[in-house]
């Protein structure tokens, strides 16, 4: 990632890190204020943190509003990006290292188009993980949750207490499950005439 332009010599700035508002995907938000920045606001991800760059003169209320706007913009951009099978396998490897000390080692991780009633599946004996193509375009934390769920099945088949204890390591489990439950509920809603400009 290119160097942050605010780190040039001679630029005054104030920076603060805070916990994200409920519903955001990042674990922390760092707001950097600059006296040289007049009107523009920008944001980017730096690891598991979101950095928001704002003019120094902004009030606290404006700052909060812009942080929310920029988090929404970043989430929308990220949801449009579709991972390929190789990237999905790399992501699974990283998640296994992060949450299971690398013990869950899939032999293959890939997208499939024949899973319309479940989000993912795993064959522990083969070490293969398959994710439904319907997850493509969903927020990264949701895809990560499904990957972590399937990785956990490589260690513990079934959905017993030991399995759910493993999933507690992933901090966005409840949020991701809520998102997926909302998608399923929305699919069950009746399609009313006129709802889509009919």
mmCIF file of C-alpha atoms in Angstrom:
data_model
loop_
_atom_site.group_PDB
_atom_site.id
_atom_site.type_symbol
_atom_site.label_atom_id
_atom_site.label_comp_id
_atom_site.label_asym_id
_atom_site.label_seq_id
_atom_site.Cartn_x
_atom_site.Cartn_y
_atom_site.Cartn_z
ATOM 1 C CA UNK A 1 0.000 0.000 0.000
ATOM 2 C CA UNK A 2 1.423 3.431 -0.866
ATOM 3 C CA UNK A 3 2.630 5.630 1.959
ATOM 4 C CA UNK A 4 0.040 7.833 3.585
ATOM 5 C CA UNK A 5 0.408 11.359 2.168
ATOM 6 C CA UNK A 6 -0.320 12.794 5.620
ATOM 7 C CA UNK A 7 2.966 11.454 6.914
ATOM 8 C CA UNK A 8 5.002 13.954 4.896
ATOM 9 C CA UNK A 9 7.286 16.182 6.919
ATOM 10 C CA UNK A 10 5.901 19.456 8.172
ATOM 11 C CA UNK A 11 2.243 18.494 8.148
ATOM 12 C CA UNK A 12 0.396 19.020 11.393
ATOM 13 C CA UNK A 13 -2.163 16.418 12.272
ATOM 14 C CA UNK A 14 -4.064 14.997 15.187
ATOM 15 C CA UNK A 15 -4.919 11.345 15.327
ATOM 16 C CA UNK A 16 -7.204 9.315 17.531
ATOM 17 C CA UNK A 17 -8.187 5.665 17.526
ATOM 18 C CA UNK A 18 -11.563 4.483 18.709
ATOM 19 C CA UNK A 19 -13.802 1.473 18.651
ATOM 20 C CA UNK A 20 -16.086 1.364 15.611
ATOM 21 C CA UNK A 21 -19.790 2.145 15.774
ATOM 22 C CA UNK A 22 -21.950 -0.959 16.013
ATOM 23 C CA UNK A 23 -22.406 -2.493 12.608
ATOM 24 C CA UNK A 24 -19.010 -1.594 11.148
ATOM 25 C CA UNK A 25 -16.642 -4.274 9.947
ATOM 26 C CA UNK A 26 -13.346 -2.987 11.348
ATOM 27 C CA UNK A 27 -12.068 -3.573 14.867
ATOM 28 C CA UNK A 28 -10.812 0.000 15.287
ATOM 29 C CA UNK A 29 -11.114 3.342 13.546
ATOM 30 C CA UNK A 30 -8.293 5.852 13.447
ATOM 31 C CA UNK A 31 -9.325 9.409 12.596
ATOM 32 C CA UNK A 32 -6.490 11.607 11.384
ATOM 33 C CA UNK A 33 -7.055 15.380 11.266
ATOM 34 C CA UNK A 34 -4.922 17.601 9.069
ATOM 35 C CA UNK A 35 -4.761 21.393 8.869
ATOM 36 C CA UNK A 36 -3.698 21.103 5.216
ATOM 37 C CA UNK A 37 -6.811 19.135 4.283
ATOM 38 C CA UNK A 38 -9.566 21.645 3.499
ATOM 39 C CA UNK A 39 -12.695 19.837 2.301
ATOM 40 C CA UNK A 40 -11.925 16.285 1.275
ATOM 41 C CA UNK A 41 -12.489 13.205 3.392
ATOM 42 C CA UNK A 42 -11.007 9.833 2.528
ATOM 43 C CA UNK A 43 -10.609 6.432 4.148
ATOM 44 C CA UNK A 44 -8.765 3.176 3.683
ATOM 45 C CA UNK A 45 -8.203 -0.128 5.449
ATOM 46 C CA UNK A 46 -4.909 -0.773 7.167
ATOM 47 C CA UNK A 47 -4.953 -4.359 8.387
ATOM 48 C CA UNK A 48 -7.966 -4.757 10.664
ATOM 49 C CA UNK A 49 -8.190 -0.997 11.210
ATOM 50 C CA UNK A 50 -9.904 1.747 9.212
ATOM 51 C CA UNK A 51 -8.110 5.076 8.804
ATOM 52 C CA UNK A 52 -10.321 8.108 8.076
ATOM 53 C CA UNK A 53 -8.613 11.327 6.942
ATOM 54 C CA UNK A 54 -10.509 14.569 7.654
ATOM 55 C CA UNK A 55 -9.873 18.340 7.793
ATOM 56 C CA UNK A 56 -8.715 19.571 11.220
ATOM 57 C CA UNK A 57 -11.525 22.158 11.443
ATOM 58 C CA UNK A 58 -14.346 19.573 11.465
ATOM 59 C CA UNK A 59 -16.568 19.410 14.530
ATOM 60 C CA UNK A 60 -17.016 16.168 16.473
ATOM 61 C CA UNK A 61 -20.525 15.758 15.007
ATOM 62 C CA UNK A 62 -19.209 16.190 11.445
ATOM 63 C CA UNK A 63 -16.440 13.732 12.212
ATOM 64 C CA UNK A 64 -18.928 11.099 13.398
ATOM 65 C CA UNK A 65 -21.125 11.625 10.341
ATOM 66 C CA UNK A 66 -18.168 11.324 7.944
ATOM 67 C CA UNK A 67 -16.788 8.241 9.690
ATOM 68 C CA UNK A 68 -20.141 6.519 9.185
ATOM 69 C CA UNK A 69 -20.334 7.632 5.530
ATOM 70 C CA UNK A 70 -16.800 6.438 4.803
ATOM 71 C CA UNK A 71 -17.316 3.074 6.531
ATOM 72 C CA UNK A 72 -20.404 2.535 4.378
ATOM 73 C CA UNK A 73 -18.472 3.478 1.220
ATOM 74 C CA UNK A 74 -15.617 1.122 2.014
ATOM 75 C CA UNK A 75 -18.021 -1.722 2.780
ATOM 76 C CA UNK A 76 -19.823 -1.151 -0.532
ATOM 77 C CA UNK A 77 -16.528 -1.190 -2.453
ATOM 78 C CA UNK A 78 -15.375 -4.353 -0.700
ATOM 79 C CA UNK A 79 -18.660 -6.150 -1.289
ATOM 80 C CA UNK A 80 -18.282 -5.650 -5.065
ATOM 81 C CA UNK A 81 -14.891 -7.339 -5.110
ATOM 82 C CA UNK A 82 -15.162 -11.071 -5.825
ATOM 83 C CA UNK A 83 -12.410 -13.376 -4.632
ATOM 84 C CA UNK A 84 -11.172 -16.089 -6.977
ATOM 85 C CA UNK A 85 -10.620 -19.672 -5.790
ATOM 86 C CA UNK A 86 -6.899 -19.052 -5.197
ATOM 87 C CA UNK A 87 -7.637 -15.956 -3.085
ATOM 88 C CA UNK A 88 -10.317 -17.907 -1.219
ATOM 89 C CA UNK A 89 -7.780 -20.652 -0.394
ATOM 90 C CA UNK A 90 -5.242 -18.043 0.791
ATOM 91 C CA UNK A 91 -7.915 -16.420 2.933
ATOM 92 C CA UNK A 92 -8.823 -19.787 4.480
ATOM 93 C CA UNK A 93 -5.154 -20.422 5.276
ATOM 94 C CA UNK A 94 -4.841 -17.008 6.939
ATOM 95 C CA UNK A 95 -8.042 -17.524 8.952
ATOM 96 C CA UNK A 96 -6.890 -20.980 10.073
ATOM 97 C CA UNK A 97 -3.607 -19.469 11.279
ATOM 98 C CA UNK A 98 -5.409 -16.606 13.027
ATOM 99 C CA UNK A 99 -8.180 -18.557 14.776
ATOM 100 C CA UNK A 100 -7.060 -22.200 14.902
ATOM 101 C CA UNK A 101 -3.239 -21.932 15.118
ATOM 102 C CA UNK A 102 -3.068 -23.352 11.575
ATOM 103 C CA UNK A 103 -4.536 -26.717 12.631
ATOM 104 C CA UNK A 104 -7.366 -26.615 10.050
ATOM 105 C CA UNK A 105 -5.659 -27.425 6.734
ATOM 106 C CA UNK A 106 -8.015 -27.719 3.788
ATOM 107 C CA UNK A 107 -6.755 -29.464 0.648
ATOM 108 C CA UNK A 108 -9.057 -27.338 -1.515
ATOM 109 C CA UNK A 109 -11.264 -24.272 -1.093
ATOM 110 C CA UNK A 110 -13.487 -23.174 -3.971
ATOM 111 C CA UNK A 111 -16.706 -21.486 -5.045
ATOM 112 C CA UNK A 112 -19.535 -23.730 -6.282
ATOM 113 C CA UNK A 113 -22.834 -22.951 -7.993
ATOM 114 C CA UNK A 114 -24.777 -26.033 -6.866
ATOM 115 C CA UNK A 115 -25.378 -24.961 -3.236
ATOM 116 C CA UNK A 116 -28.586 -22.998 -3.077
ATOM 117 C CA UNK A 117 -29.813 -24.102 0.345
ATOM 118 C CA UNK A 118 -26.601 -23.729 2.341
ATOM 119 C CA UNK A 119 -23.770 -21.240 2.435
ATOM 120 C CA UNK A 120 -20.890 -23.657 2.630
ATOM 121 C CA UNK A 121 -19.991 -27.301 2.981
ATOM 122 C CA UNK A 122 -17.005 -29.327 4.035
ATOM 123 C CA UNK A 123 -15.880 -32.925 3.544
ATOM 124 C CA UNK A 124 -13.482 -33.500 6.463
ATOM 125 C CA UNK A 125 -12.209 -36.844 5.116
ATOM 126 C CA UNK A 126 -11.053 -35.118 1.910
ATOM 127 C CA UNK A 127 -10.254 -31.748 3.485
ATOM 128 C CA UNK A 128 -12.329 -29.939 0.864
ATOM 129 C CA UNK A 129 -14.344 -26.773 1.492
ATOM 130 C CA UNK A 130 -16.955 -25.392 -0.894
ATOM 131 C CA UNK A 131 -18.646 -21.998 -0.597
ATOM 132 C CA UNK A 132 -21.884 -21.076 -2.333
ATOM 133 C CA UNK A 133 -21.535 -18.535 -5.129
ATOM 134 C CA UNK A 134 -24.419 -16.680 -3.420
ATOM 135 C CA UNK A 135 -21.854 -15.370 -0.882
ATOM 136 C CA UNK A 136 -20.008 -13.498 -3.620
ATOM 137 C CA UNK A 137 -20.565 -9.791 -3.146
ATOM 138 C CA UNK A 138 -21.478 -10.123 0.551
ATOM 139 C CA UNK A 139 -19.341 -8.279 3.133
ATOM 140 C CA UNK A 140 -15.911 -9.803 3.777
ATOM 141 C CA UNK A 141 -16.691 -10.568 7.424
ATOM 142 C CA UNK A 142 -19.628 -12.750 6.279
ATOM 143 C CA UNK A 143 -17.468 -14.723 3.816
ATOM 144 C CA UNK A 144 -14.814 -15.036 6.531
ATOM 145 C CA UNK A 145 -17.406 -16.370 8.975
ATOM 146 C CA UNK A 146 -18.505 -19.088 6.533
ATOM 147 C CA UNK A 147 -14.858 -19.992 5.893
ATOM 148 C CA UNK A 148 -14.141 -20.147 9.639
ATOM 149 C CA UNK A 149 -17.285 -22.272 10.114
ATOM 150 C CA UNK A 150 -16.138 -24.771 7.485
ATOM 151 C CA UNK A 151 -12.541 -24.734 8.753
ATOM 152 C CA UNK A 152 -13.876 -25.613 12.204
ATOM 153 C CA UNK A 153 -15.554 -28.674 10.653
ATOM 154 C CA UNK A 154 -12.118 -29.926 9.600
ATOM 155 C CA UNK A 155 -11.329 -30.067 13.318
ATOM 156 C CA UNK A 156 -14.737 -31.036 14.726
ATOM 157 C CA UNK A 157 -17.407 -32.670 12.533
ATOM 158 C CA UNK A 158 -20.989 -31.893 13.509
ATOM 159 C CA UNK A 159 -22.456 -28.947 15.402
ATOM 160 C CA UNK A 160 -21.930 -29.968 19.015
ATOM 161 C CA UNK A 161 -20.778 -27.764 21.903
ATOM 162 C CA UNK A 162 -17.087 -28.283 21.045
ATOM 163 C CA UNK A 163 -17.698 -27.014 17.510
ATOM 164 C CA UNK A 164 -19.489 -23.846 18.714
ATOM 165 C CA UNK A 165 -16.715 -23.195 21.252
ATOM 166 C CA UNK A 166 -14.226 -23.164 18.353
ATOM 167 C CA UNK A 167 -16.337 -20.580 16.529
ATOM 168 C CA UNK A 168 -16.298 -18.277 19.553
ATOM 169 C CA UNK A 169 -12.754 -17.347 18.485
ATOM 170 C CA UNK A 170 -14.138 -15.460 15.473
ATOM 171 C CA UNK A 171 -15.355 -12.113 16.895
ATOM 172 C CA UNK A 172 -17.990 -11.429 14.214
ATOM 173 C CA UNK A 173 -19.801 -14.773 14.431
ATOM 174 C CA UNK A 174 -23.094 -13.384 15.755
ATOM 175 C CA UNK A 175 -23.061 -10.424 13.380
ATOM 176 C CA UNK A 176 -22.391 -12.632 10.335
ATOM 177 C CA UNK A 177 -25.058 -15.132 11.353
ATOM 178 C CA UNK A 178 -27.531 -12.269 11.751
ATOM 179 C CA UNK A 179 -26.643 -10.976 8.275
ATOM 180 C CA UNK A 180 -27.164 -14.418 6.700
ATOM 181 C CA UNK A 181 -30.430 -14.925 8.590
ATOM 182 C CA UNK A 182 -31.593 -11.552 7.231
ATOM 183 C CA UNK A 183 -30.761 -12.623 3.666
ATOM 184 C CA UNK A 184 -32.731 -15.850 4.090
ATOM 185 C CA UNK A 185 -35.684 -13.982 5.625
ATOM 186 C CA UNK A 186 -35.674 -11.437 2.773
ATOM 187 C CA UNK A 187 -35.729 -14.242 0.199
ATOM 188 C CA UNK A 188 -38.877 -15.628 1.841
ATOM 189 C CA UNK A 189 -40.779 -12.334 1.658
ATOM 190 C CA UNK A 190 -43.569 -12.266 -0.897
ATOM 191 C CA UNK A 191 -42.775 -10.280 -4.019
ATOM 192 C CA UNK A 192 -45.580 -7.742 -4.150
ATOM 193 C CA UNK A 193 -46.616 -6.153 -7.446
ATOM 194 C CA UNK A 194 -45.242 -2.630 -7.699
ATOM 195 C CA UNK A 195 -42.394 -3.333 -5.290
ATOM 196 C CA UNK A 196 -39.883 -3.083 -8.124
ATOM 197 C CA UNK A 197 -41.603 -0.545 -10.291
ATOM 198 C CA UNK A 198 -43.885 -3.138 -11.928
#
